[in-house]
Short mmCIF file of C-alpha atoms and ligand atoms in Angstrom, two decimals:
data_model
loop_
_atom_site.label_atom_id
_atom_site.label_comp_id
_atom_site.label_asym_id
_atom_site.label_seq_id
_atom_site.Cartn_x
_atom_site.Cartn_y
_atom_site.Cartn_z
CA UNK A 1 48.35 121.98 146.16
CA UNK A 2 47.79 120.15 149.41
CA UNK A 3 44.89 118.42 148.03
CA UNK A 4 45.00 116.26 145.23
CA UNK A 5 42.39 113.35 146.31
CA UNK A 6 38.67 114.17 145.53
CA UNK A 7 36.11 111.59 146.99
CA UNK A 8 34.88 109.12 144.70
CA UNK A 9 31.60 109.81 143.49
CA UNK A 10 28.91 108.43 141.42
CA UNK A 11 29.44 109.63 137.98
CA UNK A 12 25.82 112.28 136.84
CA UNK A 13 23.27 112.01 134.06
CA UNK A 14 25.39 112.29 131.03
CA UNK A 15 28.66 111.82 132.80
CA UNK A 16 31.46 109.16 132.80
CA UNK A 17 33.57 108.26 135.92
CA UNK A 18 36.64 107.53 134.52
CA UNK A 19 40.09 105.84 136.71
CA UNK A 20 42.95 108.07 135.92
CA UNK A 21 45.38 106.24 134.17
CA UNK A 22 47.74 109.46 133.27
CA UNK A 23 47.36 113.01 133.99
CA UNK A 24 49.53 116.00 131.95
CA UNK A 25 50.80 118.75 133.33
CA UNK A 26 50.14 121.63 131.73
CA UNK A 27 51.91 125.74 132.46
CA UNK A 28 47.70 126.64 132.40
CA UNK A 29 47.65 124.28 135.29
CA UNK A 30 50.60 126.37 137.23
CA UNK A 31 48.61 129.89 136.29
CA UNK A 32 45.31 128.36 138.09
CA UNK A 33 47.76 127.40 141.12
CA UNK A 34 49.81 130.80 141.05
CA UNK A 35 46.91 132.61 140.61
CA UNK A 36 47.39 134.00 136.84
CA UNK A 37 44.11 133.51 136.01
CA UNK A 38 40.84 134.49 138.51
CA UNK A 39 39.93 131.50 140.33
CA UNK A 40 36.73 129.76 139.69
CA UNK A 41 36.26 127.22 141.98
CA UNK A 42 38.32 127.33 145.64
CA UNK A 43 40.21 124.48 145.67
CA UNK A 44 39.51 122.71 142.19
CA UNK A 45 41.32 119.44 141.36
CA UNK A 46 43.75 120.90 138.79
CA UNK A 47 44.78 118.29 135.43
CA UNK A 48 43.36 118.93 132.04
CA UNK A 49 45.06 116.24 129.88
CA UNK A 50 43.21 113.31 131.22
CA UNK A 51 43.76 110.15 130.02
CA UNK A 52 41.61 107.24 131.91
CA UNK A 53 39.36 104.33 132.05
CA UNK A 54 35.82 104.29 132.09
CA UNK A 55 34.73 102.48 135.34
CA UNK A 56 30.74 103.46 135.81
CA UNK A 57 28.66 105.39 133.49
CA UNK A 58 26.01 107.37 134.32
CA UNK A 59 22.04 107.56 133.39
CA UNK A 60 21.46 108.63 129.81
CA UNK A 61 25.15 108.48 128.14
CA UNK A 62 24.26 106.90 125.49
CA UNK A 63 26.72 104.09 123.70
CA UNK A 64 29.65 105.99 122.95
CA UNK A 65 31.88 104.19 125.50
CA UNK A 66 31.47 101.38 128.14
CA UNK A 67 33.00 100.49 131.02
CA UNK A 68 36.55 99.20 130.06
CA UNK A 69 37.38 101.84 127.56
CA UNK A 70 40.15 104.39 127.54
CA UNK A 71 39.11 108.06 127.09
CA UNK A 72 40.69 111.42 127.19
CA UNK A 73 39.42 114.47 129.03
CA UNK A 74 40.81 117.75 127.99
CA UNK A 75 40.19 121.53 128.86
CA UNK A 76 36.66 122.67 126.90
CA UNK A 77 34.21 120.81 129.18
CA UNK A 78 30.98 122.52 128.90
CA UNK A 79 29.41 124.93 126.03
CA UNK A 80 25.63 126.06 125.57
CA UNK A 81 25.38 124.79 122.35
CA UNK A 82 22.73 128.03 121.36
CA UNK A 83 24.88 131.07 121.59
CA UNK A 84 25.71 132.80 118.00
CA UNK A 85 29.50 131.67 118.83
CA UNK A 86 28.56 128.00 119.31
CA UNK A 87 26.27 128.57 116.58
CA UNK A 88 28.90 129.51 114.25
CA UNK A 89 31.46 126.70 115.36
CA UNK A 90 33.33 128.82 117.52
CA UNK A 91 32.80 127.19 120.83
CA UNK A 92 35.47 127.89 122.17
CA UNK A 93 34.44 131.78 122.68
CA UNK A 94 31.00 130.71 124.33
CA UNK A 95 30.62 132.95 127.20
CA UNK A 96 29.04 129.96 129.24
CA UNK A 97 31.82 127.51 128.50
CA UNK A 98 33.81 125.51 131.32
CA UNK A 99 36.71 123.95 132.20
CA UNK A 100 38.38 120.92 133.33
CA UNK A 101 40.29 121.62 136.23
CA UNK A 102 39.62 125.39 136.40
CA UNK A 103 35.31 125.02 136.97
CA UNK A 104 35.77 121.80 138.07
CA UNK A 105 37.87 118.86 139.28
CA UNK A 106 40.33 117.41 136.66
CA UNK A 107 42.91 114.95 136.78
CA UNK A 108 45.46 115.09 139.35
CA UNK A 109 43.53 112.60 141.42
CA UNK A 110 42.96 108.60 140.93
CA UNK A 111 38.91 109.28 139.54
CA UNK A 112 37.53 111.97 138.01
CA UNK A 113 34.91 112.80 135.85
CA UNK A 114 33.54 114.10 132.45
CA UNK A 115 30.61 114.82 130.66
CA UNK A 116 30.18 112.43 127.84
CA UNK A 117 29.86 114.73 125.37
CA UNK A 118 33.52 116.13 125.74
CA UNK A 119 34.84 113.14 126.15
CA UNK A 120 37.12 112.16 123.51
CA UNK A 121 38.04 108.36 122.45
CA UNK A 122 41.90 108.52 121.95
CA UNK A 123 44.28 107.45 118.87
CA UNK A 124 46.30 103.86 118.85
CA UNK A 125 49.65 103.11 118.90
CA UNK A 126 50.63 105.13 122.35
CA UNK A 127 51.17 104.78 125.80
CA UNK A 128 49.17 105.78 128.44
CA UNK A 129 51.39 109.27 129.32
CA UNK A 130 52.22 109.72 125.58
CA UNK A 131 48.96 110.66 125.16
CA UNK A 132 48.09 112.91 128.31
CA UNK A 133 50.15 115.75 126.47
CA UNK A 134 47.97 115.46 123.55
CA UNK A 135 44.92 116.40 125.43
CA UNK A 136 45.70 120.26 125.88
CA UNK A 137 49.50 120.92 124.46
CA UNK A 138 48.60 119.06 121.28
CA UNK A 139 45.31 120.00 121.09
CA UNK A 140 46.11 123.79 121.72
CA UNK A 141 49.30 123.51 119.32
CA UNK A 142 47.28 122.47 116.64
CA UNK A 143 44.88 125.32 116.79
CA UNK A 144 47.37 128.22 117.25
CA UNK A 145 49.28 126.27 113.89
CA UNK A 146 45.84 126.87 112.43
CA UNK A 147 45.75 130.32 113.60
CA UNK A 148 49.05 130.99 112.70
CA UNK A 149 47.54 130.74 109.02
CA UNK A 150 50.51 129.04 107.63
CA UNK A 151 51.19 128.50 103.83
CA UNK A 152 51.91 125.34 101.96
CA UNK A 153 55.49 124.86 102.88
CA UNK A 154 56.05 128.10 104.38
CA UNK A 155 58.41 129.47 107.04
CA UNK A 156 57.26 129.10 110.55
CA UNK A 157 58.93 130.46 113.78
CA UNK A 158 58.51 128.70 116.96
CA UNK A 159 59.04 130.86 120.25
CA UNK A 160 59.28 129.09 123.25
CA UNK A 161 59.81 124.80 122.97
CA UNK A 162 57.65 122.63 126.18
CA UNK A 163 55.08 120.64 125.38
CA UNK A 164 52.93 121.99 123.19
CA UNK A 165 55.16 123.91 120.84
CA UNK A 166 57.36 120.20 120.41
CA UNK A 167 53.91 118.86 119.38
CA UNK A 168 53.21 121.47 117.27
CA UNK A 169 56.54 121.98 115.68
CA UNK A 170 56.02 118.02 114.70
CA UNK A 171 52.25 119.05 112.88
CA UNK A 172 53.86 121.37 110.67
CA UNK A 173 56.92 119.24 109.69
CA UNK A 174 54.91 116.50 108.43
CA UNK A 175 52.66 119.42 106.28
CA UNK A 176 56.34 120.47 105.44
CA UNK A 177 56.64 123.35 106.39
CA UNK A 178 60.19 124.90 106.69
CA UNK A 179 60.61 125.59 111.31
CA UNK A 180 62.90 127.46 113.13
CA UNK A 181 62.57 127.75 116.71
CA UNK A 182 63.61 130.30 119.39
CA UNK A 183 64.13 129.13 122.90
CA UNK A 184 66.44 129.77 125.63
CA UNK A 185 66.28 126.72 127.22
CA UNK A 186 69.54 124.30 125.79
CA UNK A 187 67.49 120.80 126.38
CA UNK A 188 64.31 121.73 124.81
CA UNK A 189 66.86 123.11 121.96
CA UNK A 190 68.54 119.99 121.57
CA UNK A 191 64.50 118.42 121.56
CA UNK A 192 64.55 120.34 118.37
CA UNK A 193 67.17 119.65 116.40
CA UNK A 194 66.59 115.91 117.02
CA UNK A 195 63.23 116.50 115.85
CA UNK A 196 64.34 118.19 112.50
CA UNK A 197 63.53 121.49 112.71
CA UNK A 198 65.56 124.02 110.18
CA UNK A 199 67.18 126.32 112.75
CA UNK A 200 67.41 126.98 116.39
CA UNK A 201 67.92 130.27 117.71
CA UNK A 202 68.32 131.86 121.48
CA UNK A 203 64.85 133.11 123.00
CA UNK A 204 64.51 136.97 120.95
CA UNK A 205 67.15 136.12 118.31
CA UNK A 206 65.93 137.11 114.30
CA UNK A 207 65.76 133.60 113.08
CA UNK A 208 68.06 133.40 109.61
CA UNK A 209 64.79 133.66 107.22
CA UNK A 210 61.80 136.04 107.42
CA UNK A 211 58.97 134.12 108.87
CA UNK A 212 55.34 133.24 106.92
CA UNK A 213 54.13 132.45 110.24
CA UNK A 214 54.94 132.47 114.18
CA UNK A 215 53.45 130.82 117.22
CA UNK A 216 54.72 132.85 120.53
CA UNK A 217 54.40 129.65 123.20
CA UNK A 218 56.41 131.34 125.68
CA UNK A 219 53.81 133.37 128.27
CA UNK A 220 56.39 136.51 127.79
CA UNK A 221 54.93 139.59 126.08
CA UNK A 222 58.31 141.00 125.88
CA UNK A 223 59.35 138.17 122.68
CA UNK A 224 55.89 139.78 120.87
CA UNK A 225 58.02 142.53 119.43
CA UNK A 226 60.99 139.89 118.56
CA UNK A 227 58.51 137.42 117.07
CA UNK A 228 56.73 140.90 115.09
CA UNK A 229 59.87 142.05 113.61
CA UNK A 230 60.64 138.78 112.27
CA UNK A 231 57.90 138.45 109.98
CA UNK A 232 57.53 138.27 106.28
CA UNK A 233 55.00 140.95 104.62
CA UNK A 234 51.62 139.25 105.24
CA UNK A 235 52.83 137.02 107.93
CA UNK A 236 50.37 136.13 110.96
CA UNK A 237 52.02 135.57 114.83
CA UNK A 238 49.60 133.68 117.11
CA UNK A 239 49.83 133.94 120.93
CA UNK A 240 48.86 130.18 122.12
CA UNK A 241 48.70 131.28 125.81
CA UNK A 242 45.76 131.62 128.08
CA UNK A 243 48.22 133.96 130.11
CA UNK A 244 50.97 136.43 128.47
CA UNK A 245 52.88 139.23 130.21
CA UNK A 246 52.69 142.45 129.29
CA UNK A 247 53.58 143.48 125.37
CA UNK A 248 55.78 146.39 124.97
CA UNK A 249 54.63 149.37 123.34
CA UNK A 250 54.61 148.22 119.29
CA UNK A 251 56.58 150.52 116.12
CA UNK A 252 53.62 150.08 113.95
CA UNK A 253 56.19 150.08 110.97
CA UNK A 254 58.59 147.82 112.38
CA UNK A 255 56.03 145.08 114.14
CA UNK A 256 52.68 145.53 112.14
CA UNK A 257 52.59 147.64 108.72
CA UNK A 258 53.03 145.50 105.33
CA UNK A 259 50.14 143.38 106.96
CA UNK A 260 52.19 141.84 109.37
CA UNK A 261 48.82 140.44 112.24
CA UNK A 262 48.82 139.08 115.51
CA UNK A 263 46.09 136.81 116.79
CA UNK A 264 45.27 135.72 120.34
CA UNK A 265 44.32 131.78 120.69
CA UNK A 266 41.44 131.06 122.92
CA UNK A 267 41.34 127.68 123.90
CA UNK A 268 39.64 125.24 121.40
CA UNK A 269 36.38 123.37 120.13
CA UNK A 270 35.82 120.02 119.94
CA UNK A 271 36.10 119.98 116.50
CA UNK A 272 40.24 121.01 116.90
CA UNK A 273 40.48 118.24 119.23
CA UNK A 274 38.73 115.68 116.83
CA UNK A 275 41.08 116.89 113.85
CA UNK A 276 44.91 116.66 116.00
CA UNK A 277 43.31 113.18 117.67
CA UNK A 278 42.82 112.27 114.07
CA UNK A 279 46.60 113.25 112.83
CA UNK A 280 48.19 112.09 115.77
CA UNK A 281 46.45 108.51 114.72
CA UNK A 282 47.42 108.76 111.08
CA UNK A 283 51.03 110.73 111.55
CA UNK A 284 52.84 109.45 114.89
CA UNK A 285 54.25 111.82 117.31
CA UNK A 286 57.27 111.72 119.31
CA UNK A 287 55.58 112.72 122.57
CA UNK A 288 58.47 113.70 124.98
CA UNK A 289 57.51 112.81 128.42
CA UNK A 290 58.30 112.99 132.31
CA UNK A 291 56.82 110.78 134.41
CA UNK A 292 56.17 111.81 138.15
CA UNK A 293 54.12 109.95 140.96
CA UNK A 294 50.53 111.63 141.85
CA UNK A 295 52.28 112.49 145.03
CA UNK A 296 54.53 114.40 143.18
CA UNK A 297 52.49 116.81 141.25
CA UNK A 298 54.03 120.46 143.30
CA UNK A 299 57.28 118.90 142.04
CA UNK A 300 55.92 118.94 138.55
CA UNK A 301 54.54 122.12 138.55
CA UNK A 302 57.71 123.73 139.95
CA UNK A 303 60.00 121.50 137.60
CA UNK A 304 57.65 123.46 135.24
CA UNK A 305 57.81 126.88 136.16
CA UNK A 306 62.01 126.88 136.10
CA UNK A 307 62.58 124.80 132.64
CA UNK A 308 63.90 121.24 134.52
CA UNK A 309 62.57 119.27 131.62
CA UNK A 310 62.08 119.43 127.71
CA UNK A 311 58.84 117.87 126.41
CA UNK A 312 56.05 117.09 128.98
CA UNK A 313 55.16 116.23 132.52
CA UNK A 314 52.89 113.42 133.13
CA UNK A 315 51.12 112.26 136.61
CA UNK A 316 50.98 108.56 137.22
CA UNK A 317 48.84 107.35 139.96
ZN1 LIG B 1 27.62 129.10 123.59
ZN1 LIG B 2 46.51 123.01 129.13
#
């Protein structure tokens, strides 16, 4: 990324200009970059997990925030609001919906903007980059633990531990649910044991107990099968990625038959966002987090791609 400053400019109707205060990193953020996903605007501002002041507001925003306050500015920027998906709560599959630092310029900058309506006020009790992570990997966490269907203190298999799945795995140990996670990686394995998870296993290892649930966070179809084969009759994996690798060719007996489901997880609505916000306010996370300068956001991304760090990246300008 060679460039990370966007001018200033005058926040629109119904838009807040907001000073970056901290700016996640997220793996969508290295997909855009590496060219994963299509690109929809040449050189976007990459940065989803915005978390910033409010320094100008423009015409017709209402009084949801003033100048002064802090805000966070996450992925889901822009919906129709009249489609039958947004009209059945499912934003997040609007075919007109937009993104924050994939449509247009996010957070790895010192200003940025977002419309006021996706703008989300932020919990207390956290600093500046604890929160960043919560905009997408907490946010997204949340809904694939939602997708992921899992019972009342059932079994749930993590695969693949960075941000979002160490925010996630946190969700379902205060609902008490019973985790075991599956990760290569030996610091984001420690990360989990000191956060009091049941079991840790290496990345495609059967974890000791047949799984309720799973949530594959790792963008490698090949641990699909893995993740399959370890569930209990009825059990549900979700994929939390926005990009996965190919998936091996399934057994439907051994992956799939006794009602054994896998479900993809798109993004998320504002609504998912409002609920985690809310738990992370009532239920304090341990938000694990790496602090690098603005300068320093290729550094990120490639400390990213090869594993450096357990937990979370975060941008201070
Ligand atoms: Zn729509
Ligand atoms: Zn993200």
């Amino acid at each position: 990324m060679d460039q990370v400053r966007a001018p200033v400019r005058a926040p629109g109707p119904g838009e807040l200009l907001v000073r970056v205060l901290a700016c996640g990193v997220c793996r969508t953020d290295l997909h855009v970059a590496e060219g994963d996903l299509p690109v929809h605007r040449a050189g976007v501002v990459p940065g989803h997990e915005v978390v910033g002041e409010v320094v100008a507001l423009g015409a017709g925003v209402g009084e949801w925030f003033a100048r002064g306050d802090r805000v966070g500015i996450a992925w889901l920027r822009h919906t129709c609001g009249t489609c039958k998906f947004c009209r059945r709560g499912a934003e997040n599959l609007c075919p007109e919906s937009r993104y924050t630092g994939w449509d247009a310029d996010g957070g790895y900058a010192e200003y940025t903007t977002v419309p006021v309506d996706y703008a989300h006020p932020l919990p207390r009790g956290y600093a500046d980059a604890e929160l960043a992570p919560l905009l997408c990997a907490g946010i997204i966490g949340y809904r694939a633990l939602q997708r992921a269907a899992l019972p009342l203190g059932g079994r749930l298999g993590i695969y693949g531990f960075g941000g979002s799945a160490h925010l996630a795995a946190q969700v379902a140990l205060a609902r008490g649910a019973e985790v075991h996670v599956m990760t290569r990686d030996a610091k984001s394995r420690e990360l989990a044991r000191e956060l009091g998870v049941a079991s840790v296993q290496g990345a495609d290892d059967p974890p000791p107990v047949a799984l309720d649930a799973a949530i594959l966070f790792a963008p490698v179809g090949d641990l699909v099968l893995p993740a399959l084969a370890a569930l209990d009759r009825g059990g549900v994996l979700a994929v939390a990625g926005i990009h996965l690798t190919d998936i091996p060719v399934l057994n439907y007996q051994r992956h799939l038959f006794q009602e054994r489901e896998i479900r993809s997880v798109t993004a998320n609505t504002r609504a998912d966002a409002r609920e985690f916000l809310a738990f992370a306010a009532e239920h304090h996370l341990d938000v694990t987090v790496h602090p690098y300068p603005l300068a320093g956001a290729d550094r990120a991304l490639t400390d990213l791609a090869h594993g450096k760090f357990a937990g979370a990246a975060v941008l201070i300008p």
